[in-house]
Tab-separated table of N, CA and C and ligand atoms in Angstrom:
chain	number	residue	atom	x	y	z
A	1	UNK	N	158.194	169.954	111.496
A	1	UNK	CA	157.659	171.215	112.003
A	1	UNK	C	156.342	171.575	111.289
A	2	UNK	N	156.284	171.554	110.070
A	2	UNK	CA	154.658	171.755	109.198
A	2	UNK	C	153.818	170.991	109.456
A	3	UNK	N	154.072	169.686	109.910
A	3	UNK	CA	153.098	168.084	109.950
A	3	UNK	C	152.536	168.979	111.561
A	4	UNK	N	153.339	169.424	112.630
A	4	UNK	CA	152.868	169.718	114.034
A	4	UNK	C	151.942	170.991	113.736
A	5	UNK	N	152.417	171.533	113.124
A	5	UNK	CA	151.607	173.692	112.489
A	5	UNK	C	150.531	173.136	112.388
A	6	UNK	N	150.515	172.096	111.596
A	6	UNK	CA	148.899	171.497	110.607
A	6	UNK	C	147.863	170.905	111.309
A	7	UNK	N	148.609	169.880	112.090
A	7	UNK	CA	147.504	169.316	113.311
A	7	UNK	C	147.061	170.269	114.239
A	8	UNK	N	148.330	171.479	114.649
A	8	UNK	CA	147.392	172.787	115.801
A	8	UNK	C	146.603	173.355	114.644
A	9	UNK	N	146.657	173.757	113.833
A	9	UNK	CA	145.871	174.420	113.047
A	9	UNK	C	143.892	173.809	113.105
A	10	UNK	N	144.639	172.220	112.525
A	10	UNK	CA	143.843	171.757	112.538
A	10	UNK	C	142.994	171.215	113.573
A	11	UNK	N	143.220	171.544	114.670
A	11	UNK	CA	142.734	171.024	116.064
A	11	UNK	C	141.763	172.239	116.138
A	12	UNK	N	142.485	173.352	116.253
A	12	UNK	CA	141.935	174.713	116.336
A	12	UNK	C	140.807	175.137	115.348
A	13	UNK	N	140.637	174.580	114.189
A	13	UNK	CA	139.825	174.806	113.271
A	13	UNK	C	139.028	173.647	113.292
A	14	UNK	N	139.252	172.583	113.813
A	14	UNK	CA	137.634	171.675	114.890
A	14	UNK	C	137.314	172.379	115.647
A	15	UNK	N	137.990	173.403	116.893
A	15	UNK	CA	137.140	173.585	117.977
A	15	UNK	C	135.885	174.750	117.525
A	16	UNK	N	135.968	175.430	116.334
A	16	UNK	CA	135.396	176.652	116.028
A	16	UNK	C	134.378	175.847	115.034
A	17	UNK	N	134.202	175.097	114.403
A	17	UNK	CA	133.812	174.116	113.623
A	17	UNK	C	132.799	173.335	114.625
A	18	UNK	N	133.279	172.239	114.910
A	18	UNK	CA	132.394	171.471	115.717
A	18	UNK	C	131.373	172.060	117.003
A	19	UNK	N	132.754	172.848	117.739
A	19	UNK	CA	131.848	173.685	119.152
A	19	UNK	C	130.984	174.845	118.906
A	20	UNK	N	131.176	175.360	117.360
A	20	UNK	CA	130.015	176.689	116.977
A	20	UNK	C	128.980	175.832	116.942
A	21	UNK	N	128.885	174.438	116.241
A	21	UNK	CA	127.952	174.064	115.757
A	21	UNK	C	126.984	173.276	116.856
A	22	UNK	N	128.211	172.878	118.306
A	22	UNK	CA	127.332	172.357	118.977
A	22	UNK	C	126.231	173.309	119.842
A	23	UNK	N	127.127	174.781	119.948
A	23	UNK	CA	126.425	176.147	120.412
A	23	UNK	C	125.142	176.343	120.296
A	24	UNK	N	125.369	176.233	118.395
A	24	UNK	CA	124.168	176.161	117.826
A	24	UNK	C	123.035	175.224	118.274
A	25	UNK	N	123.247	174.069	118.108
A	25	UNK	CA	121.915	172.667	118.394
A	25	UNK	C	121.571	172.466	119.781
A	26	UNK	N	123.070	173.416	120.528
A	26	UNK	CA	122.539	172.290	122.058
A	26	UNK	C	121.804	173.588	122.829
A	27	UNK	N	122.187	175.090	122.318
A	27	UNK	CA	121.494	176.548	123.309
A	27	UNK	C	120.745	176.901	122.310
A	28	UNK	N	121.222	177.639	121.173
A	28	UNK	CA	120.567	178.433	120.222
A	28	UNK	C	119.291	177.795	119.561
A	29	UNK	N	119.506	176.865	119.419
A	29	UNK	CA	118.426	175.525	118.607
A	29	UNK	C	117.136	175.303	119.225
A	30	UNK	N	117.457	175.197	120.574
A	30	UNK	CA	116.006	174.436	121.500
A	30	UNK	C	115.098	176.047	121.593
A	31	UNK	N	115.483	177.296	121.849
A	31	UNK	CA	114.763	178.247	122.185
A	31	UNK	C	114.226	178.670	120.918
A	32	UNK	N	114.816	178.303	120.045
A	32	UNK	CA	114.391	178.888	118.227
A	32	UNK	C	113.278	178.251	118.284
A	33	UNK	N	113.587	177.294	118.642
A	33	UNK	CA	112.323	175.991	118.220
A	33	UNK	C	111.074	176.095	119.377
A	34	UNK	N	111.295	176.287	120.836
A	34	UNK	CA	110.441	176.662	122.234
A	34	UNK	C	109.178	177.922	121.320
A	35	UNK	N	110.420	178.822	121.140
A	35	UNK	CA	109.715	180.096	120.941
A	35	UNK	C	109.089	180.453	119.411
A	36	UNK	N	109.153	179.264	118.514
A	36	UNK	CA	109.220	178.927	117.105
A	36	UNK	C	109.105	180.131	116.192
A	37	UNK	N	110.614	180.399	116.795
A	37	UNK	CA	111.103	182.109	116.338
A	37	UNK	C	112.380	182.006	115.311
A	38	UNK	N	112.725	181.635	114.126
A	38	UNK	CA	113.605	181.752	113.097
A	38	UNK	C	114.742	182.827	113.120
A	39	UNK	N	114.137	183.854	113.884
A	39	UNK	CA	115.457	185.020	113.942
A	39	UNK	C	116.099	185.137	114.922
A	40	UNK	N	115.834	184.030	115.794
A	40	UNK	CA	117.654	183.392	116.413
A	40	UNK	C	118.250	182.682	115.889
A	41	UNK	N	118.170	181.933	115.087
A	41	UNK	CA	118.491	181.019	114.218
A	41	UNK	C	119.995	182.212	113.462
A	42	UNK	N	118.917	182.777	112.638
A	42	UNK	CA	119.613	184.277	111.940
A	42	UNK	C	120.457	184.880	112.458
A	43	UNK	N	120.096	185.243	113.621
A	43	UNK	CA	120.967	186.271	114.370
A	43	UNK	C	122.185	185.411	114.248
A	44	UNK	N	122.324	184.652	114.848
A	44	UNK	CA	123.983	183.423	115.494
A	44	UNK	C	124.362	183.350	114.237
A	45	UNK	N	123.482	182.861	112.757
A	45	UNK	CA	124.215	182.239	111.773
A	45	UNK	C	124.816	183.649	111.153
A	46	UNK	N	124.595	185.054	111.350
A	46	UNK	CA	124.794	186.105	110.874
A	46	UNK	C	126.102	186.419	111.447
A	47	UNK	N	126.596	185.667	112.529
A	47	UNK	CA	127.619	186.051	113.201
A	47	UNK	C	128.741	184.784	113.139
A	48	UNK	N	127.944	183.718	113.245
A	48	UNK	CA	128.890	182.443	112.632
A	48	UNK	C	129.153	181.940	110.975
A	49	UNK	N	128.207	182.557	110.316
A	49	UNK	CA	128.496	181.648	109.318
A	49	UNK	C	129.807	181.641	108.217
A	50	UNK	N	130.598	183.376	108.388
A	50	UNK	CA	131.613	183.420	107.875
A	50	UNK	C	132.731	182.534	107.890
A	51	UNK	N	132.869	183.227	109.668
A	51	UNK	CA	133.591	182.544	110.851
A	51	UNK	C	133.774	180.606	110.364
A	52	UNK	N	132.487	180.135	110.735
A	52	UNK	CA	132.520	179.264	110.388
A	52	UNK	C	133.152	178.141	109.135
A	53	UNK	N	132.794	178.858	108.042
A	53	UNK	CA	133.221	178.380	107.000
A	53	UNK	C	134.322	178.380	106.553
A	54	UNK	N	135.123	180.029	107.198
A	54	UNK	CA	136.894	179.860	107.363
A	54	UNK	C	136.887	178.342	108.059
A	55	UNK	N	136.324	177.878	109.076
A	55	UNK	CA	136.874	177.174	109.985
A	55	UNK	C	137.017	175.784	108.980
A	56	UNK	N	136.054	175.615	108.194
A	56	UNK	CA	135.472	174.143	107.474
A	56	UNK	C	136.919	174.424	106.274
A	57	UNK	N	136.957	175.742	105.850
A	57	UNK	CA	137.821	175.713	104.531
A	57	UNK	C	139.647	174.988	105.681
A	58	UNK	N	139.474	175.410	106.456
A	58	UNK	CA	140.998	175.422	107.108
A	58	UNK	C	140.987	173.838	107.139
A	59	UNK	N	139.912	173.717	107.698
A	59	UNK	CA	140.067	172.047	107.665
A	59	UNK	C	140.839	170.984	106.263
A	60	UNK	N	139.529	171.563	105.653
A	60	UNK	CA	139.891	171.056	104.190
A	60	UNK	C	141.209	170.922	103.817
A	61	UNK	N	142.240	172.324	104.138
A	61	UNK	CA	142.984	172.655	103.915
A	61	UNK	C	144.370	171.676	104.206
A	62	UNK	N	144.289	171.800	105.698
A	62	UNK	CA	145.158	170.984	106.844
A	62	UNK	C	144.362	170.215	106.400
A	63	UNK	N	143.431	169.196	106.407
A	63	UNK	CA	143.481	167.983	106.650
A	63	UNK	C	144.013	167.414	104.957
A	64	UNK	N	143.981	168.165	104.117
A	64	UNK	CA	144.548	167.449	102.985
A	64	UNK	C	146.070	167.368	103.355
A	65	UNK	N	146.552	168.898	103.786
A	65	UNK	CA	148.067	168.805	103.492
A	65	UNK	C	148.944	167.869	104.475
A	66	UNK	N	147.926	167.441	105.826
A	66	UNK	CA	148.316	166.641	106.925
A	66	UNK	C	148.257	165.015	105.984
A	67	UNK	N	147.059	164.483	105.281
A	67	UNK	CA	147.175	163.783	104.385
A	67	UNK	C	147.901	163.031	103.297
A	68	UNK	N	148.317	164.639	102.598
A	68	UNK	CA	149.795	164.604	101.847
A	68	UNK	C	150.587	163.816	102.509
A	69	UNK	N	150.910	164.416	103.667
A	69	UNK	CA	152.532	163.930	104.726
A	69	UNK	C	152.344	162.480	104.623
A	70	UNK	N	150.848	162.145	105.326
A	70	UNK	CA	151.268	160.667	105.532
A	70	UNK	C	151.515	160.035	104.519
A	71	UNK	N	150.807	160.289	103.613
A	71	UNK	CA	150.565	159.555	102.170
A	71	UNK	C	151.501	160.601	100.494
A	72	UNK	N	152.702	160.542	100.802
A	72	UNK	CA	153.041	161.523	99.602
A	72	UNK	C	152.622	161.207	98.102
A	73	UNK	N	152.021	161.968	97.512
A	73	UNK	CA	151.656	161.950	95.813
A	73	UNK	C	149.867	161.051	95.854
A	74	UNK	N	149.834	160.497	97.135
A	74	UNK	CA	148.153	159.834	97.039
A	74	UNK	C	148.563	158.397	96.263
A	75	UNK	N	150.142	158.538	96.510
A	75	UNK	CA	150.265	156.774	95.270
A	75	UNK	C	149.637	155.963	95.919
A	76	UNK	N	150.016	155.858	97.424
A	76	UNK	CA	149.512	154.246	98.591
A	76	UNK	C	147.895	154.793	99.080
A	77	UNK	N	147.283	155.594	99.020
A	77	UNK	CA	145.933	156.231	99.961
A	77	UNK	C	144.772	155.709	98.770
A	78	UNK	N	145.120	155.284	97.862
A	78	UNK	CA	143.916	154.855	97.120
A	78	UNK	C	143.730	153.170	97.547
A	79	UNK	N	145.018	152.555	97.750
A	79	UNK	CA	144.903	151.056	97.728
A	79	UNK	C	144.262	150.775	99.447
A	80	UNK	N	143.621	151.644	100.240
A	80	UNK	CA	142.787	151.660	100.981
A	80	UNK	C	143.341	149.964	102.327
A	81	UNK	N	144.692	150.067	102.456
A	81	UNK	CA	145.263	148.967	103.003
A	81	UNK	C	145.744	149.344	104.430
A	82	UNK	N	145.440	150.108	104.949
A	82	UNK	CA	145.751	150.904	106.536
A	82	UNK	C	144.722	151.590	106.967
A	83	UNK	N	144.483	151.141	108.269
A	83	UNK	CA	143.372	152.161	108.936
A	83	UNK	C	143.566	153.458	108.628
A	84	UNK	N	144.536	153.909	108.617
A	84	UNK	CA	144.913	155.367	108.132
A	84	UNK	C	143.997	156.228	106.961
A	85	UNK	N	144.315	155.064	105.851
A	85	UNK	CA	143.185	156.039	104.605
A	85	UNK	C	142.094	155.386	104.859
A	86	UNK	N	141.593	154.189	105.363
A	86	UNK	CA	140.276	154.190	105.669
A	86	UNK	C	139.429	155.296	107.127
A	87	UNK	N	140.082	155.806	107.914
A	87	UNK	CA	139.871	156.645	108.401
A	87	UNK	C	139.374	158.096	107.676
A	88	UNK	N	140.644	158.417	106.594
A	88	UNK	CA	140.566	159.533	106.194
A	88	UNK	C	139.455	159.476	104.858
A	89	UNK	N	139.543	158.390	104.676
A	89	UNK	CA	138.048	158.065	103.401
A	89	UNK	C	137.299	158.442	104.224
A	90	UNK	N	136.794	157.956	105.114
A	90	UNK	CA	135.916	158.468	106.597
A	90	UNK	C	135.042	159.827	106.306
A	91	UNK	N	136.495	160.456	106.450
A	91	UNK	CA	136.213	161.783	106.527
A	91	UNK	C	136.105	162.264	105.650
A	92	UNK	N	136.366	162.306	104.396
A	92	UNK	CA	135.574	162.523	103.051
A	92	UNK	C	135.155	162.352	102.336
A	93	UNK	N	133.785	161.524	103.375
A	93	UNK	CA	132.440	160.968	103.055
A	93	UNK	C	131.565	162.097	104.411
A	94	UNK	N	132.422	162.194	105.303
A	94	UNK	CA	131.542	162.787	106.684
A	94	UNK	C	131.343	164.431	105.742
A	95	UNK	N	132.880	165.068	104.828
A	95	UNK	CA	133.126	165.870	103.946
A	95	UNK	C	131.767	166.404	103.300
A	96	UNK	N	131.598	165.240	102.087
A	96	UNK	CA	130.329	165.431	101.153
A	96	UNK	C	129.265	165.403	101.507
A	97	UNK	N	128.961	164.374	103.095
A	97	UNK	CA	127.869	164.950	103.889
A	97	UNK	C	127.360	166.023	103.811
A	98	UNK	N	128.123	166.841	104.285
A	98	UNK	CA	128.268	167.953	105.470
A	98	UNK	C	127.843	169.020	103.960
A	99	UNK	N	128.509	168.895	103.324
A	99	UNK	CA	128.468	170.038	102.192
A	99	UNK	C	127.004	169.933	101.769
A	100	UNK	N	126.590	168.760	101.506
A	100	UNK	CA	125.350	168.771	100.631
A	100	UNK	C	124.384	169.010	101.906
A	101	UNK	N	124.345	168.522	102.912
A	101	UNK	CA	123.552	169.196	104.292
A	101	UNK	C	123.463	170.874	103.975
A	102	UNK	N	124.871	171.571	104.186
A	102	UNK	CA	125.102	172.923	104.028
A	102	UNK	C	124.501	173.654	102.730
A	103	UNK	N	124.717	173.061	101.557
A	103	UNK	CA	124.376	173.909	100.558
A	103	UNK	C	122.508	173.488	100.415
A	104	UNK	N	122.203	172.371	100.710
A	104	UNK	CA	120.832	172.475	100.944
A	104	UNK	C	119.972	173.630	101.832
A	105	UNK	N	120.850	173.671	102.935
A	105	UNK	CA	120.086	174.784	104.131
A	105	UNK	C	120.480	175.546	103.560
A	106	UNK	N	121.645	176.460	103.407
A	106	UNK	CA	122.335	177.590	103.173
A	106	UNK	C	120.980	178.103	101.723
A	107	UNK	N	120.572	177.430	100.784
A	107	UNK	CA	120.054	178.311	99.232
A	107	UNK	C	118.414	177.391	99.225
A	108	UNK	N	118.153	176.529	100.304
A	108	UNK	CA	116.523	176.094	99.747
A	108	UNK	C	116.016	176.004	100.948
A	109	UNK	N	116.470	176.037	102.831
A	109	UNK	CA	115.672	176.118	103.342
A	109	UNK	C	116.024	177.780	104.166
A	110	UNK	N	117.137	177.757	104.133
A	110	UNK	CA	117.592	179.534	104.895
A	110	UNK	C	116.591	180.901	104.189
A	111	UNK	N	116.765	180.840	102.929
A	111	UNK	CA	116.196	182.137	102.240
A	111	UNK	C	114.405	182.000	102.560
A	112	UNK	N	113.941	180.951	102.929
A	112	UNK	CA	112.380	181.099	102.736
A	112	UNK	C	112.039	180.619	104.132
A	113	UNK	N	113.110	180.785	105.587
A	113	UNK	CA	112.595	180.324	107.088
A	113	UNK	C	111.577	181.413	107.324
A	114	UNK	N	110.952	180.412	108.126
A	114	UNK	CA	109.702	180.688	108.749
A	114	UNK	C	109.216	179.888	109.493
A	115	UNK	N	108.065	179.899	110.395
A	115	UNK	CA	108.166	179.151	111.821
A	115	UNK	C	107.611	177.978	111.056
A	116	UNK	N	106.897	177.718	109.713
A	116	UNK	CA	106.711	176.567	109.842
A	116	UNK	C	107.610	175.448	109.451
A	117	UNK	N	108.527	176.466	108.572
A	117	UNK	CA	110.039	175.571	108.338
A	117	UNK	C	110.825	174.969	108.668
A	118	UNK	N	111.085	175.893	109.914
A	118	UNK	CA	111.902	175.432	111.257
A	118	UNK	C	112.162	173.960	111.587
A	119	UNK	N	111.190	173.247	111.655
A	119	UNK	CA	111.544	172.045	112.017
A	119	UNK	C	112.641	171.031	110.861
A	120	UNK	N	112.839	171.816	109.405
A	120	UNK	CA	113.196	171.109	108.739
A	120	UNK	C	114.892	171.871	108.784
A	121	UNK	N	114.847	172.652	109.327
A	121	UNK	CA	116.370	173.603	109.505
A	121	UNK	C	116.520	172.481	110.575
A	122	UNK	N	116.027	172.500	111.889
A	122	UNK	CA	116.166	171.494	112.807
A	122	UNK	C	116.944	170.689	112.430
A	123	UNK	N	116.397	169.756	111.705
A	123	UNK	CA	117.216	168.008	111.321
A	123	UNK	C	118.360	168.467	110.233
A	124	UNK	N	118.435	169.969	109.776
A	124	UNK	CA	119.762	169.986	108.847
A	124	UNK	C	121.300	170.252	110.253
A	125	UNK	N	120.508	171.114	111.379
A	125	UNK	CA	121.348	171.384	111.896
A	125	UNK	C	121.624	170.220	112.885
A	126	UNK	N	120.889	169.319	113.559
A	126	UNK	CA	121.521	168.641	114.699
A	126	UNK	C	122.374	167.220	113.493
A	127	UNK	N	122.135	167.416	112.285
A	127	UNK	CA	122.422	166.566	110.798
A	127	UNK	C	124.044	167.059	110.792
A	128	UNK	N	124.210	168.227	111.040
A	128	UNK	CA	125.371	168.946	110.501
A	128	UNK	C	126.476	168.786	112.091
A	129	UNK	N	125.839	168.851	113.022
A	129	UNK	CA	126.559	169.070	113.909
A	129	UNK	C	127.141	167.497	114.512
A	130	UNK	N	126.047	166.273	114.169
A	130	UNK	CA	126.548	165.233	114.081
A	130	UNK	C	127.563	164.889	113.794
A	131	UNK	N	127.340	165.265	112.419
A	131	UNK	CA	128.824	164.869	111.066
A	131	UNK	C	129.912	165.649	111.895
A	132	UNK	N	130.014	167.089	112.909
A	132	UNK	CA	130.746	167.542	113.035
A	132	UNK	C	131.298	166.586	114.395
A	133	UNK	N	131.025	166.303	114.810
A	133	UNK	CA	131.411	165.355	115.805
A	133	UNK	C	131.654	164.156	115.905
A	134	UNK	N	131.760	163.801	114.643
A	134	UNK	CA	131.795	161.987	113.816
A	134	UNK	C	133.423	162.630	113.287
A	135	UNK	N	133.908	163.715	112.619
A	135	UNK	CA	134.861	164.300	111.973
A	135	UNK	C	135.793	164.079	113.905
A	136	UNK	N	135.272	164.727	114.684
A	136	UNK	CA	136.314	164.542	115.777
A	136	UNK	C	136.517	163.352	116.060
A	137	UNK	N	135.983	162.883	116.336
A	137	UNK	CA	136.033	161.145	116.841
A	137	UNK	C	137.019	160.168	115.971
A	138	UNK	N	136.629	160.850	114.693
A	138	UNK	CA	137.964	160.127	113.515
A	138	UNK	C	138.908	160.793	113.230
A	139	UNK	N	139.132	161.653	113.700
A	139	UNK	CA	140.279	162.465	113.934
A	139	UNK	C	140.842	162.254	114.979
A	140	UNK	N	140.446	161.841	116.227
A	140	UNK	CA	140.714	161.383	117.418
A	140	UNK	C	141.627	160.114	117.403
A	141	UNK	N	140.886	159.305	116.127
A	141	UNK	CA	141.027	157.570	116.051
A	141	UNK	C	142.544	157.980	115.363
A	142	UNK	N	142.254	158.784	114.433
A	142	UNK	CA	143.704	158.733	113.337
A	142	UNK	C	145.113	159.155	114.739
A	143	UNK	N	144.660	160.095	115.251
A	143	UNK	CA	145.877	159.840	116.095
A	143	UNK	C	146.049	159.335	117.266
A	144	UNK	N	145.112	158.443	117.308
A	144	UNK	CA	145.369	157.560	118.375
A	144	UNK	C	146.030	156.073	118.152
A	145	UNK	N	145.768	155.864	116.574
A	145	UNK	CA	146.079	154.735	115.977
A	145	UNK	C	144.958	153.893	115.566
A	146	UNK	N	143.738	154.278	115.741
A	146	UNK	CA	142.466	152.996	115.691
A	146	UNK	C	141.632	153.471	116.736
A	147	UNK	N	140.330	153.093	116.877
A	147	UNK	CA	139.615	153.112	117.822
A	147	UNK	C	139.309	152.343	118.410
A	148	UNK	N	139.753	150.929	117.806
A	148	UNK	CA	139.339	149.527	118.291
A	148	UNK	C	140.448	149.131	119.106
B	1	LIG	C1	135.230	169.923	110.005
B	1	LIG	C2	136.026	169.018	109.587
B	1	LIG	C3	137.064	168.308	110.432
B	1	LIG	C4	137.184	168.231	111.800
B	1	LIG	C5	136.280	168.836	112.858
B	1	LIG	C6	138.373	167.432	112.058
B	1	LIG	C7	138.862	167.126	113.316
B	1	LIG	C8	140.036	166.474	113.571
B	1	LIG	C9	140.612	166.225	114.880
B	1	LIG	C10	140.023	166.680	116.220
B	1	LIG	C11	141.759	165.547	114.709
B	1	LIG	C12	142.707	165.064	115.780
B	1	LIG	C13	143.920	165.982	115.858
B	1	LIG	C14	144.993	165.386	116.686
B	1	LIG	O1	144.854	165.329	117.897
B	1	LIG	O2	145.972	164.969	116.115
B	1	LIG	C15	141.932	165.341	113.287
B	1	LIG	C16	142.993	164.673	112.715
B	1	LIG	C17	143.151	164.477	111.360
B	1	LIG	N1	142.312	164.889	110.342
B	1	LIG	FE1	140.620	165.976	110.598
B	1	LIG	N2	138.917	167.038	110.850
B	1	LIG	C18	138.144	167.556	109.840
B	1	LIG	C19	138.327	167.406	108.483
B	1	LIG	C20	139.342	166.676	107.903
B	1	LIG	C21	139.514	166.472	106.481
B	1	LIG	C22	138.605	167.022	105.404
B	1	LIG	C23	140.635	165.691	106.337
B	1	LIG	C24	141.309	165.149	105.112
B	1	LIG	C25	140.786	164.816	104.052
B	1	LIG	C26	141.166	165.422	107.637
B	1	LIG	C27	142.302	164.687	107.908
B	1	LIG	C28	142.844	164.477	109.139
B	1	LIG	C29	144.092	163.779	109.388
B	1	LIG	C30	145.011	163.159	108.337
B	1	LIG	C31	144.276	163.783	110.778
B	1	LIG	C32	145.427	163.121	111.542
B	1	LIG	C33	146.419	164.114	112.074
B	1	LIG	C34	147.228	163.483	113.154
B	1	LIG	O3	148.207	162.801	112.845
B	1	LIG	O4	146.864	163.619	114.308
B	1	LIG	N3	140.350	166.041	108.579
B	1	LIG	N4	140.856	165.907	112.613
């Protein structure tokens, strides 16, 4: 019953995750950039970025404790011998991506946007929303059994 809670959880905390972010790059993104106006950018992230980051922490969350299940104590998930933890290595590498993407924009390019910046928020965000859609796809694979 917790292993099923964890995957809806965790399904649900991709769709707010990945689909804010595609919101972001595929509507919000192109007119920021058309109109090379930074305070749409602002506006959405003023309204997503809380939101959001619940969504990334939930992940973290569920996807460790979904982790746990398969793998109890992490004894067998280091010896990297099943698509399973090579999947989930996967994902926390797509993980440390994503963070160092985030804490880069979030404290060295967010506080000082401006239209000529923009283009470098650009490649953090269609950067971020990638990884967020590389995270589904291997999440997809893990319960599908493989992708191959
Ligand atoms: C934003 C980050 C993430 C997204 C968008 C994401 C997305 C997904 C999706 C869509 C699935 C398929 C669910 C299903 O149909 O079963 C999944 C499964 C899974 N994810 Fe993630 N994930 C993320 C982060 C993580 C992290 C950080 C871990 C662990 C370190 C993790 C571990 C797992 C595991 C073990 C499964 C397999 C669950 C099952 O048996 O189906 N995920 N993920």
């Amino acid at each position: 019953m917790l292993f099923k809670i964890l995957v809806i959880l965790h399904t649900l905390g991709a769709t707010v995750w990945t689909g804010g972010h595609l919101v972001l790059a595929a509507t919000v993104l192109p007119q920021a950039l058309k109109h090379r106006d930074p305070d749409r950018i602002h506006q959405f992230e003023s309204h997503f970025e809380n939101f959001g980051l619940a969504a990334l922490l939930l992940q973290v969350i569920t996807g460790l404790g979904l982790t746990w299940i398969y793998f109890p104590g992490l004894e067998t998930f280091w010896a990297f011998d099943s698509f399973l933890s090579t999947y989930i290595g996967i994902k926390l590498l797509l993980l440390l991506g994503t963070l160092a993407l985030a804490i880069h924009a979030r404290f060295f390019i967010i506080p000082n946007l401006t239209s000529e910046t923009l283009n470098s928020l650009a490649f953090h965000i269609v950067g971020v929303t990638t990884l967020a859609v590389l995270f589904v796809i291997m999440g997809a694979g893990i319960r599908l059994g493989g992708l191959t």
